[in-house]
mmCIF file of C-alpha atoms in Angstrom:
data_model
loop_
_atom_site.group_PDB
_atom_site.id
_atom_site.type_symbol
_atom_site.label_atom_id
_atom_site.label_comp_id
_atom_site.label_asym_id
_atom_site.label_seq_id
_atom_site.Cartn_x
_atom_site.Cartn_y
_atom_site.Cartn_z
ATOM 1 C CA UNK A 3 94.590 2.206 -157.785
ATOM 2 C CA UNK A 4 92.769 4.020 -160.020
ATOM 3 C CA UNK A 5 88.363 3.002 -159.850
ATOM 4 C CA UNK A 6 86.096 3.097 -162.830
ATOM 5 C CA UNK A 7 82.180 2.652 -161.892
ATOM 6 C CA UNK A 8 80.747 0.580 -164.718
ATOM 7 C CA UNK A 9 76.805 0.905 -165.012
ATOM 8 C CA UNK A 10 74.942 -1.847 -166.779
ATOM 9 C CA UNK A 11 78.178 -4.385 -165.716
ATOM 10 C CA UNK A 12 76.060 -7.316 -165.698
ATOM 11 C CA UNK A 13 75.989 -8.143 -169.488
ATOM 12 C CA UNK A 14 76.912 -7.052 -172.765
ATOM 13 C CA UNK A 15 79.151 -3.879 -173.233
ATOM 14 C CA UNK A 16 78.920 -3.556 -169.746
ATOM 15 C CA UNK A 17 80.274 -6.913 -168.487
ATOM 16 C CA UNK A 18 82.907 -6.752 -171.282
ATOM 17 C CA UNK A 19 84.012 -3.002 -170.244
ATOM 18 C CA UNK A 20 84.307 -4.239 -166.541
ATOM 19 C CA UNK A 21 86.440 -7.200 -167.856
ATOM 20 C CA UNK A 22 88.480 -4.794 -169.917
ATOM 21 C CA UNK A 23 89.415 -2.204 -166.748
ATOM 22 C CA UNK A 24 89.986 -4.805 -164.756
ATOM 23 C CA UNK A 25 92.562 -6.275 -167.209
ATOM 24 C CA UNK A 26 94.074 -3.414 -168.041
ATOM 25 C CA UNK A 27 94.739 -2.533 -163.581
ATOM 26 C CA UNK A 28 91.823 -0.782 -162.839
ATOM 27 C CA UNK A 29 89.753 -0.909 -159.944
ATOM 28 C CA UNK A 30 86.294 -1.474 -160.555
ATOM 29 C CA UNK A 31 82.956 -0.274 -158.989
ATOM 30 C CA UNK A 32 80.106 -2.381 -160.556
ATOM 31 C CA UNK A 33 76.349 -1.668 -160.880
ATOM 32 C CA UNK A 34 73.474 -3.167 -162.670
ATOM 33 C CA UNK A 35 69.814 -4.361 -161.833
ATOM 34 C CA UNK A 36 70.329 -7.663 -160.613
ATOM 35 C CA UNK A 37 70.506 -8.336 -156.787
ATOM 36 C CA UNK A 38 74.218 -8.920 -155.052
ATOM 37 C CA UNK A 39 73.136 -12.491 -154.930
ATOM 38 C CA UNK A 40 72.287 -12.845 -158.380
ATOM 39 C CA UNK A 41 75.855 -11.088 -159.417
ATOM 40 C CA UNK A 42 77.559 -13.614 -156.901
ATOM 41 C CA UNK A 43 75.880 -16.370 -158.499
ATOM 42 C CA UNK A 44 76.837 -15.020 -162.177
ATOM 43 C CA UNK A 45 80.116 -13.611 -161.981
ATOM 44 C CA UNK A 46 81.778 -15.493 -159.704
ATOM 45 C CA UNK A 47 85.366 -14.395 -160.447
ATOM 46 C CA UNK A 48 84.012 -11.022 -160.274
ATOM 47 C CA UNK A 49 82.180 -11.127 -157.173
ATOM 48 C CA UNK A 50 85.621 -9.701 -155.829
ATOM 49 C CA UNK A 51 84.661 -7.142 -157.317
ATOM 50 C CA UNK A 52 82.524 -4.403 -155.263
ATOM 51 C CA UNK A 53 78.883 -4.754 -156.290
ATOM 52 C CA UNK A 54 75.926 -2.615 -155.632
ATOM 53 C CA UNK A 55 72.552 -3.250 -157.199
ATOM 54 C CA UNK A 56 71.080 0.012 -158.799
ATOM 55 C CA UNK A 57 68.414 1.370 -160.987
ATOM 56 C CA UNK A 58 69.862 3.833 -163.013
ATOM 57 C CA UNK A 59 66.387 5.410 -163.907
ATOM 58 C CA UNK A 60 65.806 5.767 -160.651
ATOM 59 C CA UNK A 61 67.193 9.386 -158.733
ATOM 60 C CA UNK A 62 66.499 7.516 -155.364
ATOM 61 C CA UNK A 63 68.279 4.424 -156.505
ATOM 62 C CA UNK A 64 71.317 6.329 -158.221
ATOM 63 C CA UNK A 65 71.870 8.225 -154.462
ATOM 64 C CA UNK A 66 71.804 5.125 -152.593
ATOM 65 C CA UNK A 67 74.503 3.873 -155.261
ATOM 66 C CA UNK A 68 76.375 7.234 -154.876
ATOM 67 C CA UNK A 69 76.590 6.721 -151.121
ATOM 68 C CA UNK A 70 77.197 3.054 -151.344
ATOM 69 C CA UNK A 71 80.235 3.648 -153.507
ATOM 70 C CA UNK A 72 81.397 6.422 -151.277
ATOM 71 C CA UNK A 73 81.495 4.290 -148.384
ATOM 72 C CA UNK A 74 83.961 2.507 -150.473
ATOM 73 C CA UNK A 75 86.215 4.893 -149.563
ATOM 74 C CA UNK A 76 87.834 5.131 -153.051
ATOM 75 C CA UNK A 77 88.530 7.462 -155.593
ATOM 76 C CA UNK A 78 86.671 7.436 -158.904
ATOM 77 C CA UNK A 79 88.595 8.305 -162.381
ATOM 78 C CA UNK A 80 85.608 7.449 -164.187
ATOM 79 C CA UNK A 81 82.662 6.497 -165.231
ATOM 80 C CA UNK A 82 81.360 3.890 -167.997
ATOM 81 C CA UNK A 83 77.763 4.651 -168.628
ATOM 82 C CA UNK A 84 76.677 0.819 -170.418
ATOM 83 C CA UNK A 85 73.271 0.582 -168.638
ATOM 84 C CA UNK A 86 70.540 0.788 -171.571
ATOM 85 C CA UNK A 87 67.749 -1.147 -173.118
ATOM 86 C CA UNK A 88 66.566 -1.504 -176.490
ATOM 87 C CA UNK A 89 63.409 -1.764 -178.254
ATOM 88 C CA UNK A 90 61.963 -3.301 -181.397
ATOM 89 C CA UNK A 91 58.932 -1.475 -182.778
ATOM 90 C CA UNK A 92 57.742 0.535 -184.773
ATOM 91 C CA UNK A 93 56.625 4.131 -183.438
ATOM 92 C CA UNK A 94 53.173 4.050 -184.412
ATOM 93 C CA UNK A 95 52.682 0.365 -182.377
ATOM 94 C CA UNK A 96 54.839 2.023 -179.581
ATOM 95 C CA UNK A 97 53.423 2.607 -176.271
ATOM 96 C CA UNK A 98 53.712 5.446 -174.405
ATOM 97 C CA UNK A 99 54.552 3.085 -171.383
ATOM 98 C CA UNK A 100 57.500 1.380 -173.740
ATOM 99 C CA UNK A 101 58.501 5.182 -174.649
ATOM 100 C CA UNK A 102 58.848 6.367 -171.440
ATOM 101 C CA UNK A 103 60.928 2.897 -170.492
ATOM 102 C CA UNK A 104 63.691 3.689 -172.528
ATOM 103 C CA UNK A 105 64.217 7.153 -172.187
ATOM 104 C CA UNK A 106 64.101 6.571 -168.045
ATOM 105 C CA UNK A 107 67.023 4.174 -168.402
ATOM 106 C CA UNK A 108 68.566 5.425 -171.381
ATOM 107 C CA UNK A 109 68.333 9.293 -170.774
ATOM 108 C CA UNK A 110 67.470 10.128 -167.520
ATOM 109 C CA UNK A 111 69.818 7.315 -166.198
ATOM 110 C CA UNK A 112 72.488 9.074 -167.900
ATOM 111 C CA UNK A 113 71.478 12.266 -166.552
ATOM 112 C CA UNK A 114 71.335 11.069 -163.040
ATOM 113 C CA UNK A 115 74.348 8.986 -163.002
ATOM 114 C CA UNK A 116 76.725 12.021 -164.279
ATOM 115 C CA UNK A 117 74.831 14.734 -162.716
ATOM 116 C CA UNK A 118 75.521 12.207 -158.979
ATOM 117 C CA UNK A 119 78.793 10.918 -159.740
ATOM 118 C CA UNK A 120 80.717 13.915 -161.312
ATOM 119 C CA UNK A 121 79.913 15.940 -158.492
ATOM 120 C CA UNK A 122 81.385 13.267 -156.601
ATOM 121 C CA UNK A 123 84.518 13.489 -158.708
ATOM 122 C CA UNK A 124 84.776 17.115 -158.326
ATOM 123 C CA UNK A 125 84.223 16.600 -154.414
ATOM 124 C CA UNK A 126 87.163 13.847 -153.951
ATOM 125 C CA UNK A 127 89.311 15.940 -156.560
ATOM 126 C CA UNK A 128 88.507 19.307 -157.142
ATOM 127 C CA UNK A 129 91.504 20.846 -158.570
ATOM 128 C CA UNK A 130 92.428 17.731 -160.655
ATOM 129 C CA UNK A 131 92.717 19.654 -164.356
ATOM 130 C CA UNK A 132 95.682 16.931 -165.595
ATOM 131 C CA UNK A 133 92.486 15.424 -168.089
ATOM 132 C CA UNK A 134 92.823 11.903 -165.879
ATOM 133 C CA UNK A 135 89.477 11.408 -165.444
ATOM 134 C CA UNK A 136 86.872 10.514 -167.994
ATOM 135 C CA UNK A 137 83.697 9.742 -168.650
ATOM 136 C CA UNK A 138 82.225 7.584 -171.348
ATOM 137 C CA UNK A 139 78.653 7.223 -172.398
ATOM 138 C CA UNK A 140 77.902 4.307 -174.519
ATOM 139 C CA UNK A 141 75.287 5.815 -176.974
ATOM 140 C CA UNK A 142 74.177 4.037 -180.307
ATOM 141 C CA UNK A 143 74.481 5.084 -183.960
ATOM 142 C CA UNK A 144 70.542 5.061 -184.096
ATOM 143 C CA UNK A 145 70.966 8.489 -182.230
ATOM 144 C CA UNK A 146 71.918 9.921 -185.634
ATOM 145 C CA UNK A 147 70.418 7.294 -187.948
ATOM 146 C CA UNK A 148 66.601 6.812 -187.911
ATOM 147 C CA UNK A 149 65.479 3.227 -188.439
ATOM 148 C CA UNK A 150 62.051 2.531 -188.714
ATOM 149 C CA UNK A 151 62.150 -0.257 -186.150
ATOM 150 C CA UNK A 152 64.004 1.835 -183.632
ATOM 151 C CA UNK A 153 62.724 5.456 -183.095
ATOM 152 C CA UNK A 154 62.101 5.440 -179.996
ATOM 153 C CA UNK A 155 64.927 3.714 -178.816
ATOM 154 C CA UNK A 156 67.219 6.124 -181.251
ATOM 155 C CA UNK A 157 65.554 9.094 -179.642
ATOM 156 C CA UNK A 158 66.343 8.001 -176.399
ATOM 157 C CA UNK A 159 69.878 7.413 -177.517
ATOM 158 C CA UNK A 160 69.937 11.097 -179.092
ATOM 159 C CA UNK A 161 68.881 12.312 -175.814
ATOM 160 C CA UNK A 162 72.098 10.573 -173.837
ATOM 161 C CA UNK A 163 74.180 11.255 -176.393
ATOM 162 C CA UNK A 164 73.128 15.612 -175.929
ATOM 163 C CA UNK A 165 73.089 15.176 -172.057
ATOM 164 C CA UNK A 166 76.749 13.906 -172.341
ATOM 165 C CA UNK A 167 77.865 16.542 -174.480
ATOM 166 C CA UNK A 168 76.627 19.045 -172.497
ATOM 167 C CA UNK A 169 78.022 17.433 -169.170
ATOM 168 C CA UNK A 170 81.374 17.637 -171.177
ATOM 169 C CA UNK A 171 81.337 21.871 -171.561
ATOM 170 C CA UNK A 172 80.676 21.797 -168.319
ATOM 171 C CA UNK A 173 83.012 19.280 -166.533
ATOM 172 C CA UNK A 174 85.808 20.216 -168.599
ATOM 173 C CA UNK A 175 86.753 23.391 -165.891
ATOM 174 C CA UNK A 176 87.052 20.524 -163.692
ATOM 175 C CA UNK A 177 89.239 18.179 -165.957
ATOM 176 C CA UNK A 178 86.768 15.812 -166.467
ATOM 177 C CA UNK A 179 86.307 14.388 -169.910
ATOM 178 C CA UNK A 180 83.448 13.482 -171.438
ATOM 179 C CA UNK A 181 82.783 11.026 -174.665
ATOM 180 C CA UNK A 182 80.284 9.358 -176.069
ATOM 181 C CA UNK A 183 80.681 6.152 -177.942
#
């Protein structure tokens, strides 16, 4: 079976992505902030699924997931980066504490979470160049379109959206796709 680790799996985009791959026959590696309890409680036809609470923003938390899902003892074909956070505001009433926020989780989280798991794809499969294994960061069109009530959060989208293109000249020796959506 082929395993897809879904960041951000307990709502939105995420939750629907994990639906989606699981539909369509893949295996599924979930992540997200809430506790295992919490996802047992919420997702109960998906607590099947294997579950490991994370904080993408987090380099200590993103290892601990890397060597949780390795214990797994399965072989990843991907990655769906959904994890994110959005906020409302206007730059000049943002905060540098609300700034910083959003780029953790929706930058650096990217960062982290490629930089851990591709290497962990390259590890498990290191001459795999068929293209079979992807990765897909779920940016927003405020990366590219300034809206007055979203800079910061558009910056921070501009910022995964760059990391993941760069990932992608890199990964690609390795037959690792990389899109942003």
């Amino acid at each position: 079976m082929k395993y897809v680790l879904v960041t951000g799996a307990a709502g939105g985009v995420g939750r629907a992505t994990t639906e989606a791959l699981r539909l369509a026959g893949y295996g599924v590696v979930a992540t997200d902030v809430l506790s295992a309890q919490q996802w047992r409680e919420n997702f109960g036809e998906e607590s099947n699924t294997p579950y490991f609470p994370a904080d993408m923003s987090r380099a200590d938390s993103t290892l601990a997931l890397r060597s949780s899902v390795q214990s797994l003892g399965v072989e990843l074909q991907g990655l769906a980066l959904c994890a994110g956070i959005a906020h409302s505001q206007p730059l000049l009433e943002t905060s540098l504490e609300s700034w910083q926020q959003l780029h953790a989780v929706n930058s650096t989280g990217v960062f982290l979470v490629i930089r851990e798991f591709a290497q962990l794809m390259i590890e498990q499969n290191p001459k795999d160049n068929t293209n079979a294994r992807g990765i897909v960061t779920v940016s927003s069109n405020a990366s590219h379109t300034p809206r007055a009530e979203f800079g910061a959060y558009g910056a921070s989208k501009a910022s995964a959206s760059s990391v993941s293109l760069s990932f992608g000249l890199q990964l690609a020796q390795y037959g690792i796709r990389v899109n942003t959506v």
